[in-house]
PDB file of C-alpha atoms in Angstrom:
ATOM      1  CA  MET A   1     103.302  80.010  50.234  1.00 56.00           C
ATOM      2  CA  LYS A   2      99.504  78.720  50.296  1.00 75.00           C
ATOM      3  CA  THR A   3      99.505  77.498  46.611  1.00 81.00           C
ATOM      4  CA  ARG A   4     102.499  75.157  46.861  1.00 84.00           C
ATOM      5  CA  GLU A   5     100.486  73.988  50.262  1.00 85.00           C
ATOM      6  CA  LYS A   6      97.269  73.288  48.028  1.00 82.00           C
ATOM      7  CA  GLU A   7      99.443  71.743  45.725  1.00 85.00           C
ATOM      8  CA  ALA A   8     101.648  69.292  47.707  1.00 86.00           C
ATOM      9  CA  LYS A   9      98.206  68.255  49.495  1.00 85.00           C
ATOM     10  CA  LYS A  10      96.516  67.867  46.488  1.00 85.00           C
ATOM     11  CA  GLU A  11      99.574  65.731  45.205  1.00 88.00           C
ATOM     12  CA  ALA A  12      99.008  63.685  48.184  1.00 87.00           C
ATOM     13  CA  ILE A  13      95.840  62.929  47.414  1.00 86.00           C
ATOM     14  CA  ILE A  14      95.968  61.967  44.054  1.00 87.00           C
ATOM     15  CA  ASN A  15      98.763  59.559  45.367  1.00 88.00           C
ATOM     16  CA  LYS A  16      96.408  57.798  47.652  1.00 86.00           C
ATOM     17  CA  ILE A  17      94.619  57.687  45.134  1.00 85.00           C
ATOM     18  CA  LEU A  18      96.385  55.405  42.844  1.00 85.00           C
ATOM     19  CA  ALA A  19      97.774  53.341  45.835  1.00 86.00           C
ATOM     20  CA  CYS A  20      93.827  52.197  45.792  1.00 84.00           C
ATOM     21  CA  LYS A  21      93.770  51.759  42.576  1.00 83.00           C
ATOM     22  CA  GLU A  22      96.603  49.551  42.827  1.00 85.00           C
ATOM     23  CA  LYS A  23      95.317  47.734  46.048  1.00 83.00           C
ATOM     24  CA  LEU A  24      92.009  46.837  43.927  1.00 80.00           C
ATOM     25  CA  GLY A  25      93.198  45.716  41.114  1.00 81.00           C
ATOM     26  CA  LEU A  26      91.564  48.486  39.035  1.00 81.00           C
ATOM     27  CA  ASP A  27      92.357  49.117  35.629  1.00 81.00           C
ATOM     28  CA  THR A  28      90.275  52.241  35.924  1.00 83.00           C
ATOM     29  CA  LEU A  29      90.233  55.131  38.758  1.00 84.00           C
ATOM     30  CA  PRO A  30      88.021  53.908  41.739  1.00 84.00           C
ATOM     31  CA  THR A  31      84.925  54.670  42.566  1.00 82.00           C
ATOM     32  CA  ALA A  32      83.599  57.805  45.597  1.00 81.00           C
ATOM     33  CA  ARG A  33      82.339  54.615  47.772  1.00 81.00           C
ATOM     34  CA  GLN A  34      85.915  52.862  47.158  1.00 82.00           C
ATOM     35  CA  LEU A  35      87.869  55.071  47.683  1.00 83.00           C
ATOM     36  CA  ALA A  36      85.600  55.988  51.246  1.00 82.00           C
ATOM     37  CA  GLY A  37      86.985  52.127  52.187  1.00 80.00           C
ATOM     38  CA  PHE A  38      90.315  53.082  52.334  1.00 80.00           C
ATOM     39  CA  GLY A  39      89.719  56.682  53.937  1.00 83.00           C
ATOM     40  CA  ILE A  40      89.344  58.895  51.084  1.00 82.00           C
ATOM     41  CA  TYR A  41      86.162  60.610  51.641  1.00 80.00           C
ATOM     42  CA  SER A  42      84.440  63.396  49.747  1.00 79.00           C
ATOM     43  CA  GLN A  43      86.387  66.681  50.844  1.00 82.00           C
ATOM     44  CA  GLN A  44      88.934  65.352  50.109  1.00 81.00           C
ATOM     45  CA  LEU A  45      88.133  64.516  46.600  1.00 80.00           C
ATOM     46  CA  ILE A  46      87.272  68.107  46.647  1.00 81.00           C
ATOM     47  CA  CYS A  47      90.470  69.630  47.189  1.00 80.00           C
ATOM     48  CA  ALA A  48      92.193  66.989  44.811  1.00 80.00           C
ATOM     49  CA  GLY A  49      89.268  68.776  41.946  1.00 82.00           C
ATOM     50  CA  GLY A  50      87.166  65.991  41.647  1.00 82.00           C
ATOM     51  CA  LEU A  51      87.204  62.324  40.165  1.00 80.00           C
ATOM     52  CA  SER A  52      87.494  63.605  36.854  1.00 81.00           C
ATOM     53  CA  GLU A  53      89.843  66.454  37.294  1.00 83.00           C
ATOM     54  CA  VAL A  54      92.208  63.216  39.013  1.00 83.00           C
ATOM     55  CA  SER A  55      91.507  60.581  35.948  1.00 82.00           C
ATOM     56  CA  ARG A  56      92.288  64.035  33.698  1.00 83.00           C
ATOM     57  CA  ILE A  57      95.432  64.669  35.719  1.00 84.00           C
ATOM     58  CA  THR A  58      96.407  61.324  35.511  1.00 84.00           C
ATOM     59  CA  GLY A  59      95.530  59.983  32.164  1.00 82.00           C
ATOM     60  CA  ILE A  60      93.386  57.141  33.841  1.00 82.00           C
ATOM     61  CA  PRO A  61      89.736  56.685  32.838  1.00 80.00           C
ATOM     62  CA  MET A  62      86.470  56.984  35.524  1.00 79.00           C
ATOM     63  CA  LYS A  63      84.912  53.723  36.013  1.00 72.00           C
ATOM     64  CA  GLY A  64      81.708  54.063  33.965  1.00 65.00           C
ATOM     65  CA  ARG A  65      80.294  53.809  30.393  1.00 48.00           C
ATOM     66  CA  ALA A  66      79.585  57.614  30.158  1.00 45.00           C
ATOM     67  CA  TYR A  67      84.019  57.546  30.935  1.00 44.00           C
ATOM     68  CA  THR A  68      85.054  54.659  29.073  1.00 49.00           C
ATOM     69  CA  ARG A  69      84.662  52.828  25.541  1.00 51.00           C
ATOM     70  CA  ARG A  70      85.197  49.627  25.624  1.00 62.00           C
ATOM     71  CA  LYS A  71      85.078  46.684  23.296  1.00 73.00           C
ATOM     72  CA  LYS A  72      82.418  44.313  24.016  1.00 81.00           C
ATOM     73  CA  LEU A  73      83.066  41.056  25.873  1.00 82.00           C
ATOM     74  CA  SER A  74      83.363  37.445  24.025  1.00 85.00           C
ATOM     75  CA  GLU A  75      81.184  35.000  25.842  1.00 87.00           C
ATOM     76  CA  GLU A  76      83.607  33.390  26.779  1.00 88.00           C
ATOM     77  CA  GLU A  77      85.468  36.273  28.176  1.00 88.00           C
ATOM     78  CA  ILE A  78      82.339  37.375  30.374  1.00 87.00           C
ATOM     79  CA  ILE A  79      82.202  34.056  31.813  1.00 87.00           C
ATOM     80  CA  GLN A  80      85.880  33.715  32.576  1.00 88.00           C
ATOM     81  CA  LYS A  81      85.785  37.033  34.362  1.00 87.00           C
ATOM     82  CA  ILE A  82      82.886  35.917  36.594  1.00 88.00           C
ATOM     83  CA  LEU A  83      84.534  32.401  37.459  1.00 86.00           C
ATOM     84  CA  ASP A  84      87.698  34.794  38.046  1.00 86.00           C
ATOM     85  CA  SER A  85      86.018  37.213  40.276  1.00 85.00           C
ATOM     86  CA  LYS A  86      84.689  33.734  42.552  1.00 85.00           C
ATOM     87  CA  GLU A  87      88.060  32.609  43.209  1.00 85.00           C
ATOM     88  CA  ALA A  88      89.283  35.635  43.717  1.00 82.00           C
ATOM     89  CA  LEU A  89      87.077  36.818  46.395  1.00 82.00           C
ATOM     90  CA  GLY A  90      87.637  33.161  47.880  1.00 85.00           C
ATOM     91  CA  ILE A  91      83.543  32.357  48.294  1.00 87.00           C
ATOM     92  CA  ASP A  92      82.129  29.361  47.558  1.00 87.00           C
ATOM     93  CA  HIS A  93      78.570  30.940  45.221  1.00 86.00           C
ATOM     94  CA  MET A  94      77.807  32.797  42.857  1.00 88.00           C
ATOM     95  CA  PRO A  95      79.182  36.627  43.012  1.00 87.00           C
ATOM     96  CA  THR A  96      76.456  38.874  43.391  1.00 86.00           C
ATOM     97  CA  VAL A  97      75.670  41.687  40.610  1.00 85.00           C
ATOM     98  CA  LEU A  98      77.477  44.724  42.538  1.00 84.00           C
ATOM     99  CA  GLN A  99      80.334  42.745  42.905  1.00 84.00           C
ATOM    100  CA  LEU A 100      80.758  41.801  39.549  1.00 85.00           C
ATOM    101  CA  TYR A 101      79.851  45.596  38.420  1.00 82.00           C
ATOM    102  CA  GLU A 102      82.840  46.429  40.570  1.00 80.00           C
ATOM    103  CA  ILE A 103      84.715  44.561  38.773  1.00 79.00           C
ATOM    104  CA  GLY A 104      83.792  46.202  35.475  1.00 79.00           C
ATOM    105  CA  LEU A 105      80.556  44.072  34.144  1.00 83.00           C
ATOM    106  CA  THR A 106      77.557  45.904  33.425  1.00 83.00           C
ATOM    107  CA  GLN A 107      74.134  44.587  33.019  1.00 85.00           C
ATOM    108  CA  ASN A 108      74.362  44.681  29.368  1.00 86.00           C
ATOM    109  CA  ASP A 109      76.965  42.111  30.008  1.00 86.00           C
ATOM    110  CA  LEU A 110      75.318  39.927  32.113  1.00 86.00           C
ATOM    111  CA  LYS A 111      72.515  39.506  29.770  1.00 87.00           C
ATOM    112  CA  ARG A 112      74.341  39.034  26.501  1.00 87.00           C
ATOM    113  CA  ILE A 113      75.202  35.732  28.155  1.00 88.00           C
ATOM    114  CA  GLY A 114      71.918  34.668  29.334  1.00 87.00           C
ATOM    115  CA  GLY A 115      72.419  36.415  32.772  1.00 87.00           C
ATOM    116  CA  LEU A 116      73.555  34.482  35.831  1.00 86.00           C
ATOM    117  CA  THR A 117      71.206  31.810  35.822  1.00 87.00           C
ATOM    118  CA  ARG A 118      72.192  30.106  32.700  1.00 88.00           C
ATOM    119  CA  VAL A 119      76.344  31.045  34.827  1.00 86.00           C
ATOM    120  CA  SER A 120      74.691  28.921  37.571  1.00 87.00           C
ATOM    121  CA  ARG A 121      73.305  26.033  36.102  1.00 88.00           C
ATOM    122  CA  GLU A 122      75.810  25.691  33.501  1.00 88.00           C
ATOM    123  CA  TYR A 123      78.087  25.432  36.130  1.00 86.00           C
ATOM    124  CA  GLY A 124      76.732  24.452  38.730  1.00 88.00           C
ATOM    125  CA  ILE A 125      77.461  27.289  41.289  1.00 87.00           C
ATOM    126  CA  PRO A 126      74.637  28.195  43.616  1.00 87.00           C
ATOM    127  CA  PHE A 127      73.516  31.720  44.780  1.00 84.00           C
ATOM    128  CA  LYS A 128      74.202  32.955  47.940  1.00 79.00           C
ATOM    129  CA  ARG A 129      71.805  31.736  50.299  1.00 75.00           C
ATOM    130  CA  THR A 130      69.325  34.741  51.765  1.00 71.00           C
ATOM    131  CA  GLY A 131      67.343  34.463  54.784  1.00 66.00           C
ATOM    132  CA  ARG A 132      63.907  35.102  53.263  1.00 66.00           C
ATOM    133  CA  GLU A 133      61.945  31.883  52.545  1.00 62.00           C
ATOM    134  CA  PRO A 134      60.660  30.834  49.521  1.00 60.00           C
ATOM    135  CA  LYS A 135      57.164  31.840  48.680  1.00 60.00           C
ATOM    136  CA  LYS A 136      55.226  27.722  49.268  1.00 62.00           C
ATOM    137  CA  ALA A 137      53.002  27.407  46.310  1.00 61.00           C
ATOM    138  CA  LEU A 138      48.780  25.446  46.998  1.00 58.00           C
ATOM    139  CA  GLY A 139      49.307  22.163  47.882  1.00 61.00           C
ATOM    140  CA  ALA A 140      46.320  19.980  46.446  1.00 61.00           C
ATOM    141  CA  GLY A 141      44.437  20.828  50.419  1.00 62.00           C
ATOM    142  CA  GLN A 142      44.596  24.194  50.566  1.00 66.00           C
ATOM    143  CA  ARG A 143      43.034  26.202  48.442  1.00 70.00           C
ATOM    144  CA  ILE A 144      41.969  30.443  48.013  1.00 70.00           C
ATOM    145  CA  ARG A 145      39.676  31.962  49.812  1.00 72.00           C
ATOM    146  CA  PRO A 146      37.047  33.314  47.628  1.00 73.00           C
ATOM    147  CA  SER A 147      36.086  36.946  47.119  1.00 77.00           C
ATOM    148  CA  ARG A 148      32.484  38.087  48.274  1.00 79.00           C
ATOM    149  CA  ALA A 149      33.103  40.785  46.088  1.00 78.00           C
ATOM    150  CA  PHE A 150      31.214  40.008  43.007  1.00 79.00           C
ATOM    151  CA  GLU A 151      28.132  38.690  45.331  1.00 83.00           C
ATOM    152  CA  LYS A 152      28.246  42.027  46.917  1.00 80.00           C
ATOM    153  CA  GLU A 153      28.378  43.944  43.178  1.00 82.00           C
ATOM    154  CA  ARG A 154      25.406  41.931  41.920  1.00 84.00           C
ATOM    155  CA  GLU A 155      23.221  42.824  45.671  1.00 81.00           C
ATOM    156  CA  ALA A 156      24.120  46.240  44.883  1.00 81.00           C
ATOM    157  CA  ARG A 157      22.426  46.270  40.782  1.00 83.00           C
ATOM    158  CA  LYS A 158      19.640  44.378  42.476  1.00 86.00           C
ATOM    159  CA  GLN A 159      18.503  47.390  44.464  1.00 82.00           C
ATOM    160  CA  GLY A 160      19.732  49.350  41.853  1.00 83.00           C
ATOM    161  CA  LEU A 161      22.682  50.841  43.623  1.00 80.00           C
ATOM    162  CA  HIS A 162      26.625  50.978  42.943  1.00 82.00           C
ATOM    163  CA  TYR A 163      28.755  48.754  44.997  1.00 79.00           C
ATOM    164  CA  ALA A 164      30.527  52.089  46.578  1.00 82.00           C
ATOM    165  CA  ASP A 165      26.618  53.505  47.757  1.00 81.00           C
ATOM    166  CA  LEU A 166      26.253  49.433  49.084  1.00 77.00           C
ATOM    167  CA  GLN A 167      29.711  50.047  51.041  1.00 80.00           C
ATOM    168  CA  LYS A 168      28.892  54.010  52.144  1.00 81.00           C
ATOM    169  CA  ALA A 169      25.378  52.625  53.546  1.00 79.00           C
ATOM    170  CA  GLU A 170      27.180  49.402  55.782  1.00 80.00           C
ATOM    171  CA  THR A 171      29.561  52.206  56.820  1.00 83.00           C
ATOM    172  CA  LEU A 172      26.554  54.577  58.204  1.00 82.00           C
ATOM    173  CA  ARG A 173      24.821  51.592  59.546  1.00 79.00           C
ATOM    174  CA  LEU A 174      28.077  50.519  61.441  1.00 78.00           C
ATOM    175  CA  TYR A 175      28.947  53.995  62.404  1.00 78.00           C
ATOM    176  CA  GLY A 176      25.169  54.775  63.292  1.00 71.00           C
ATOM    177  CA  LYS A 177      25.265  51.411  65.816  1.00 58.00           C
ATOM    178  CA  VAL A 178      27.889  53.276  67.654  1.00 51.00           C
ATOM    179  CA  GLU A 179      26.646  56.149  68.079  1.00 51.00           C
ATOM    180  CA  ILE A 180      23.446  54.749  69.643  1.00 49.00           C
ATOM    181  CA  SER A 181      25.371  52.596  72.076  1.00 50.00           C
ATOM    182  CA  ARG A 182      27.387  56.299  72.598  1.00 51.00           C
ATOM    183  CA  ARG A 183      24.187  57.877  73.812  1.00 53.00           C
ATOM    184  CA  ASN A 184      22.846  54.998  76.373  1.00 56.00           C
ATOM    185  CA  ARG A 185      25.928  55.604  78.069  1.00 56.00           C
ATOM    186  CA  MET A 186      25.478  58.988  78.806  1.00 56.00           C
ATOM    187  CA  ARG A 187      21.784  58.456  80.251  1.00 52.00           C
TER     188      ARG A 187
END
C-alpha cells in the first residue's frame, strides 16, 4: 500500500518537473534553482530520487557539461542564441552571463566568440546599467598624494634602524604621552 503511494507521489513530482521543463522550453532537465521557482523544492526532489534519478527514468539529460556531451556551436549559432535570448526575455540590453547560462551557453562558448563585449560592440547592444558610478580618471589638475614611506625609511636607515623599529618607537612615544596625561589627571 505504501509503495503504491510512494510511486504515485514520485510520478506526480516527475510530471511537475516535466511540465516545468516544457514551460521553460529547455532541452535538458531544469536545475534545482529553476524548479524552486515553480514550487518544487529539494525535499520533493529527494522523494523522487533526485535529479539524476529523474534523468535516468525519463532519459532527459541533466544540465551541465558533466552530464551532456554536445557538439560545439559555431560562432553564428552562439550569436544567434544571444540575440534570440534578448528577444525572448524582452530586454533592450545585453543578457547577463547568468541568463545566457540558463539557455545553455557556457563561458567557453562566450570566450570562443570574443566575449559579450565584442557582440555588444558589433551589434550595438548596450550592457545593462548598474547603479555604480564609473571610476573617475585623474584629470590634469588632480594629483596623487605622494607617500612619505620612502622618506621615513631613509630616515630610519640613517639612524641604523629598520622602518619597523621607527614605527614602534613612534607608537611608544604616542602611548607614553597618553600615560603621562592620565597620571597628571589623577594627582
